[in-house]
Amino acid sequence: MTPIKETNYPLLEKQIASLIEDESNLIAILSNVSAILNDSIDQINWVGFYLMENNELILGPFQGHPACVHIPIGKGVCGTAVSENKTQLVEDVHAFPGHIACDANSKSEIVVPLHKNGTIIAVLDIDAPITNRFKDSDKIALERIVNVIEQQLSHS
Ligand code: SME
């Protein structure tokens, strides 16, 4: 098995903060964050955002193959992250009841809710083509990155 190249998360967090500072447009921010995460995180096959709209999740800015457009709240890994308002770290998607398979290559996944003024407005979703791709250290770092976006959005 190819070893996972560790992401320099402290550097990535700083790069993201400077990439989105002075910007208030949600789609522009999430598009650039998807792109930099895709460039910086090893062994992933999809990274992007789903946006809350009319009480469901709708596909937002992403990098990867085309994906499912609508996800009901409480369904799949993304919808569960919203209904539980909690990061979902899934070591093996096939063992997650109700996992929505958009890309047959995906084997593990992490989904982090993103808030504006205390309400979930989106989720960050990252898929990997290997099981157990994401560790607790990735979870902590990605939650910090989502918090950087939340801070920026709270000013707008
Ligand atoms: N697997 C996700 C659906 C989105 S794709 O991974 C891009 C889920 O179960 O919610």
PDB file of C-alpha atoms and ligand atoms in Angstrom:
ATOM      1  CA  MET A   1       0.000   0.000   0.000  1.00  0.00           C
ATOM      2  CA  THR A   2       1.312   3.465  -0.913  1.00  0.00           C
ATOM      3  CA  PRO A   3       1.995   5.481   2.241  1.00  0.00           C
ATOM      4  CA  ILE A   4      -0.209   8.551   2.682  1.00  0.00           C
ATOM      5  CA  LYS A   5       1.743  11.791   2.227  1.00  0.00           C
ATOM      6  CA  GLU A   6       0.932  13.815   5.340  1.00  0.00           C
ATOM      7  CA  THR A   7      -0.723  17.168   4.721  1.00  0.00           C
ATOM      8  CA  ASN A   8       0.967  20.197   6.288  1.00  0.00           C
ATOM      9  CA  TYR A   9      -2.289  21.326   7.888  1.00  0.00           C
ATOM     10  CA  PRO A  10      -0.900  24.354   9.787  1.00  0.00           C
ATOM     11  CA  LEU A  11       0.456  25.727   6.491  1.00  0.00           C
ATOM     12  CA  LEU A  12      -2.754  24.811   4.623  1.00  0.00           C
ATOM     13  CA  GLU A  13      -4.857  26.592   7.226  1.00  0.00           C
ATOM     14  CA  LYS A  14      -2.787  29.773   6.778  1.00  0.00           C
ATOM     15  CA  GLN A  15      -2.968  29.510   2.977  1.00  0.00           C
ATOM     16  CA  ILE A  16      -6.759  29.149   3.131  1.00  0.00           C
ATOM     17  CA  ALA A  17      -7.094  32.103   5.499  1.00  0.00           C
ATOM     18  CA  SER A  18      -5.166  34.339   3.098  1.00  0.00           C
ATOM     19  CA  LEU A  19      -6.914  32.890   0.014  1.00  0.00           C
ATOM     20  CA  ILE A  20     -10.362  33.859   1.310  1.00  0.00           C
ATOM     21  CA  GLU A  21      -9.611  37.028   3.287  1.00  0.00           C
ATOM     22  CA  ASP A  22     -11.371  40.074   1.819  1.00  0.00           C
ATOM     23  CA  GLU A  23     -13.853  37.756   0.062  1.00  0.00           C
ATOM     24  CA  SER A  24     -17.517  37.460   1.059  1.00  0.00           C
ATOM     25  CA  ASN A  25     -19.057  35.507  -1.845  1.00  0.00           C
ATOM     26  CA  LEU A  26     -19.888  32.009  -0.582  1.00  0.00           C
ATOM     27  CA  ILE A  27     -19.506  30.229  -3.935  1.00  0.00           C
ATOM     28  CA  ALA A  28     -16.173  31.917  -4.670  1.00  0.00           C
ATOM     29  CA  ILE A  29     -14.831  31.009  -1.216  1.00  0.00           C
ATOM     30  CA  LEU A  30     -15.980  27.370  -1.389  1.00  0.00           C
ATOM     31  CA  SER A  31     -14.688  26.972  -4.968  1.00  0.00           C
ATOM     32  CA  ASN A  32     -11.197  28.136  -4.055  1.00  0.00           C
ATOM     33  CA  VAL A  33     -11.168  26.089  -0.844  1.00  0.00           C
ATOM     34  CA  SER A  34     -12.182  22.933  -2.808  1.00  0.00           C
ATOM     35  CA  ALA A  35      -9.348  23.564  -5.241  1.00  0.00           C
ATOM     36  CA  ILE A  36      -6.664  24.094  -2.596  1.00  0.00           C
ATOM     37  CA  LEU A  37      -7.830  21.075  -0.564  1.00  0.00           C
ATOM     38  CA  ASN A  38      -7.694  18.968  -3.722  1.00  0.00           C
ATOM     39  CA  ASP A  39      -4.147  20.166  -4.378  1.00  0.00           C
ATOM     40  CA  SER A  40      -3.008  19.605  -0.796  1.00  0.00           C
ATOM     41  CA  ILE A  41      -4.563  16.358   0.472  1.00  0.00           C
ATOM     42  CA  ASP A  42      -3.085  13.068  -0.712  1.00  0.00           C
ATOM     43  CA  GLN A  43      -5.131  10.011  -1.726  1.00  0.00           C
ATOM     44  CA  ILE A  44      -8.570  11.547  -2.128  1.00  0.00           C
ATOM     45  CA  ASN A  45     -10.913  11.214  -5.099  1.00  0.00           C
ATOM     46  CA  TRP A  46     -13.551  13.863  -4.355  1.00  0.00           C
ATOM     47  CA  VAL A  47     -13.623  17.041  -2.293  1.00  0.00           C
ATOM     48  CA  GLY A  48     -16.305  19.669  -2.175  1.00  0.00           C
ATOM     49  CA  PHE A  49     -19.322  21.185  -0.533  1.00  0.00           C
ATOM     50  CA  TYR A  50     -23.044  20.514  -0.384  1.00  0.00           C
ATOM     51  CA  LEU A  51     -25.185  23.548   0.388  1.00  0.00           C
ATOM     52  CA  MET A  52     -28.349  23.685   2.515  1.00  0.00           C
ATOM     53  CA  GLU A  53     -31.253  24.820   0.376  1.00  0.00           C
ATOM     54  CA  ASN A  54     -34.987  24.304   0.986  1.00  0.00           C
ATOM     55  CA  ASN A  55     -34.221  21.849   3.780  1.00  0.00           C
ATOM     56  CA  GLU A  56     -32.056  19.524   1.678  1.00  0.00           C
ATOM     57  CA  LEU A  57     -28.421  19.397   0.592  1.00  0.00           C
ATOM     58  CA  ILE A  58     -27.636  20.489  -2.962  1.00  0.00           C
ATOM     59  CA  LEU A  59     -24.326  19.910  -4.737  1.00  0.00           C
ATOM     60  CA  GLY A  60     -22.018  22.926  -4.486  1.00  0.00           C
ATOM     61  CA  PRO A  61     -18.448  23.711  -5.572  1.00  0.00           C
ATOM     62  CA  PHE A  62     -16.274  20.580  -5.799  1.00  0.00           C
ATOM     63  CA  GLN A  63     -13.326  18.843  -7.439  1.00  0.00           C
ATOM     64  CA  GLY A  64     -13.733  15.311  -8.731  1.00  0.00           C
ATOM     65  CA  HIS A  65     -16.143  13.293 -10.838  1.00  0.00           C
ATOM     66  CA  PRO A  66     -19.780  14.410 -11.223  1.00  0.00           C
ATOM     67  CA  ALA A  67     -21.755  13.651  -8.049  1.00  0.00           C
ATOM     68  CA  CYS A  68     -25.329  13.255  -6.740  1.00  0.00           C
ATOM     69  CA  VAL A  69     -27.130  16.604  -6.703  1.00  0.00           C
ATOM     70  CA  HIS A  70     -29.785  16.176  -3.970  1.00  0.00           C
ATOM     71  CA  ILE A  71     -29.186  14.642  -0.526  1.00  0.00           C
ATOM     72  CA  PRO A  72     -32.047  14.605   2.018  1.00  0.00           C
ATOM     73  CA  ILE A  73     -31.237  15.637   5.600  1.00  0.00           C
ATOM     74  CA  GLY A  74     -30.585  12.520   7.680  1.00  0.00           C
ATOM     75  CA  LYS A  75     -29.600  10.441   4.611  1.00  0.00           C
ATOM     76  CA  GLY A  76     -26.100   9.306   3.695  1.00  0.00           C
ATOM     77  CA  VAL A  77     -22.969  10.533   5.410  1.00  0.00           C
ATOM     78  CA  CYS A  78     -23.629  14.165   4.430  1.00  0.00           C
ATOM     79  CA  GLY A  79     -27.256  14.214   5.550  1.00  0.00           C
ATOM     80  CA  THR A  80     -26.286  12.543   8.840  1.00  0.00           C
ATOM     81  CA  ALA A  81     -23.623  15.203   9.487  1.00  0.00           C
ATOM     82  CA  VAL A  82     -26.441  17.752   9.222  1.00  0.00           C
ATOM     83  CA  SER A  83     -29.055  15.907  11.300  1.00  0.00           C
ATOM     84  CA  GLU A  84     -26.505  15.191  14.050  1.00  0.00           C
ATOM     85  CA  ASN A  85     -24.710  18.542  13.596  1.00  0.00           C
ATOM     86  CA  LYS A  86     -21.486  16.587  13.963  1.00  0.00           C
ATOM     87  CA  THR A  87     -18.476  15.582  11.865  1.00  0.00           C
ATOM     88  CA  GLN A  88     -18.809  12.074  10.396  1.00  0.00           C
ATOM     89  CA  LEU A  89     -15.546  10.146  10.042  1.00  0.00           C
ATOM     90  CA  VAL A  90     -16.315   6.966   8.112  1.00  0.00           C
ATOM     91  CA  GLU A  91     -13.480   4.428   7.927  1.00  0.00           C
ATOM     92  CA  ASP A  92     -15.372   2.145   5.523  1.00  0.00           C
ATOM     93  CA  VAL A  93     -18.309   3.602   3.608  1.00  0.00           C
ATOM     94  CA  HIS A  94     -19.707   0.133   2.916  1.00  0.00           C
ATOM     95  CA  ALA A  95     -20.196  -0.327   6.656  1.00  0.00           C
ATOM     96  CA  PHE A  96     -22.116   2.977   6.983  1.00  0.00           C
ATOM     97  CA  PRO A  97     -25.876   2.335   6.813  1.00  0.00           C
ATOM     98  CA  GLY A  98     -27.438   4.462   4.075  1.00  0.00           C
ATOM     99  CA  HIS A  99     -24.163   5.646   2.568  1.00  0.00           C
ATOM    100  CA  ILE A 100     -24.888   7.273  -0.816  1.00  0.00           C
ATOM    101  CA  ALA A 101     -22.427   5.943  -3.394  1.00  0.00           C
ATOM    102  CA  CYS A 102     -21.849   8.755  -5.897  1.00  0.00           C
ATOM    103  CA  ASP A 103     -18.468   7.435  -6.956  1.00  0.00           C
ATOM    104  CA  ALA A 104     -17.875   3.685  -6.814  1.00  0.00           C
ATOM    105  CA  ASN A 105     -14.194   4.381  -6.073  1.00  0.00           C
ATOM    106  CA  SER A 106     -14.932   5.944  -2.697  1.00  0.00           C
ATOM    107  CA  LYS A 107     -14.019   3.736   0.269  1.00  0.00           C
ATOM    108  CA  SER A 108     -13.755   6.160   3.181  1.00  0.00           C
ATOM    109  CA  GLU A 109     -15.145   9.608   3.804  1.00  0.00           C
ATOM    110  CA  ILE A 110     -15.217  12.587   6.146  1.00  0.00           C
ATOM    111  CA  VAL A 111     -17.998  15.171   6.326  1.00  0.00           C
ATOM    112  CA  VAL A 112     -17.771  18.373   8.421  1.00  0.00           C
ATOM    113  CA  PRO A 113     -20.752  20.712   8.951  1.00  0.00           C
ATOM    114  CA  LEU A 114     -20.201  24.413   8.193  1.00  0.00           C
ATOM    115  CA  HIS A 115     -22.210  27.069  10.056  1.00  0.00           C
ATOM    116  CA  LYS A 116     -23.135  30.698   9.622  1.00  0.00           C
ATOM    117  CA  ASN A 117     -24.364  32.431  12.762  1.00  0.00           C
ATOM    118  CA  GLY A 118     -24.889  29.044  14.436  1.00  0.00           C
ATOM    119  CA  THR A 119     -26.955  27.500  11.594  1.00  0.00           C
ATOM    120  CA  ILE A 120     -25.615  24.808   9.232  1.00  0.00           C
ATOM    121  CA  ILE A 121     -25.395  26.288   5.735  1.00  0.00           C
ATOM    122  CA  ALA A 122     -23.180  23.646   4.076  1.00  0.00           C
ATOM    123  CA  VAL A 123     -21.045  20.552   4.621  1.00  0.00           C
ATOM    124  CA  LEU A 124     -17.483  19.845   3.536  1.00  0.00           C
ATOM    125  CA  ASP A 125     -17.283  16.321   2.080  1.00  0.00           C
ATOM    126  CA  ILE A 126     -14.036  14.496   1.248  1.00  0.00           C
ATOM    127  CA  ASP A 127     -13.926  10.973  -0.229  1.00  0.00           C
ATOM    128  CA  ALA A 128     -10.909   8.675  -0.473  1.00  0.00           C
ATOM    129  CA  PRO A 129     -10.253   5.645  -2.692  1.00  0.00           C
ATOM    130  CA  ILE A 130      -8.803   3.700   0.271  1.00  0.00           C
ATOM    131  CA  THR A 131     -10.385   2.600   3.556  1.00  0.00           C
ATOM    132  CA  ASN A 132      -9.301   4.323   6.785  1.00  0.00           C
ATOM    133  CA  ARG A 133      -7.912   7.340   4.915  1.00  0.00           C
ATOM    134  CA  PHE A 134      -8.917   9.886   7.555  1.00  0.00           C
ATOM    135  CA  LYS A 135      -7.613   9.887  11.113  1.00  0.00           C
ATOM    136  CA  ASP A 136      -8.568  11.921  14.141  1.00  0.00           C
ATOM    137  CA  SER A 137      -5.757  14.355  13.247  1.00  0.00           C
ATOM    138  CA  ASP A 138      -7.415  14.987   9.835  1.00  0.00           C
ATOM    139  CA  LYS A 139     -10.758  15.534  11.573  1.00  0.00           C
ATOM    140  CA  ILE A 140      -9.292  18.122  13.960  1.00  0.00           C
ATOM    141  CA  ALA A 141      -7.438  19.920  11.149  1.00  0.00           C
ATOM    142  CA  LEU A 142     -10.425  19.947   8.770  1.00  0.00           C
ATOM    143  CA  GLU A 143     -12.719  21.243  11.520  1.00  0.00           C
ATOM    144  CA  ARG A 144     -10.214  24.075  12.062  1.00  0.00           C
ATOM    145  CA  ILE A 145     -10.232  24.824   8.323  1.00  0.00           C
ATOM    146  CA  VAL A 146     -14.040  24.881   8.282  1.00  0.00           C
ATOM    147  CA  ASN A 147     -13.852  27.246  11.252  1.00  0.00           C
ATOM    148  CA  VAL A 148     -11.602  29.589   9.236  1.00  0.00           C
ATOM    149  CA  ILE A 149     -14.345  29.706   6.555  1.00  0.00           C
ATOM    150  CA  GLU A 150     -17.024  30.240   9.222  1.00  0.00           C
ATOM    151  CA  GLN A 151     -15.071  33.166  10.688  1.00  0.00           C
ATOM    152  CA  GLN A 152     -14.737  34.743   7.260  1.00  0.00           C
ATOM    153  CA  LEU A 153     -18.479  34.292   6.517  1.00  0.00           C
ATOM    154  CA  SER A 154     -19.484  35.736   9.882  1.00  0.00           C
ATOM    155  CA  HIS A 155     -18.012  39.078   8.776  1.00  0.00           C
ATOM    156  CA  SER A 156     -20.142  39.176   5.632  1.00  0.00           C
TER     157      SER A 156
HETATM  158  N1  SME B   1     -21.213   9.694  -0.038  1.00  0.00           N
HETATM  159  C1  SME B   1     -21.975  10.863   0.305  1.00  0.00           C
HETATM  160  C2  SME B   1     -22.634  11.461  -0.902  1.00  0.00           C
HETATM  161  C3  SME B   1     -21.853  12.520  -1.564  1.00  0.00           C
HETATM  162  S1  SME B   1     -20.537  11.927  -2.456  1.00  0.00           S
HETATM  163  O1  SME B   1     -19.615  11.212  -1.585  1.00  0.00           O
HETATM  164  C4  SME B   1     -19.759  13.117  -3.288  1.00  0.00           C
HETATM  165  C5  SME B   1     -23.015  10.528   1.358  1.00  0.00           C
HETATM  166  O2  SME B   1     -23.228   9.360   1.695  1.00  0.00           O
HETATM  167  O3  SME B   1     -23.639  11.455   1.858  1.00  0.00           O
END
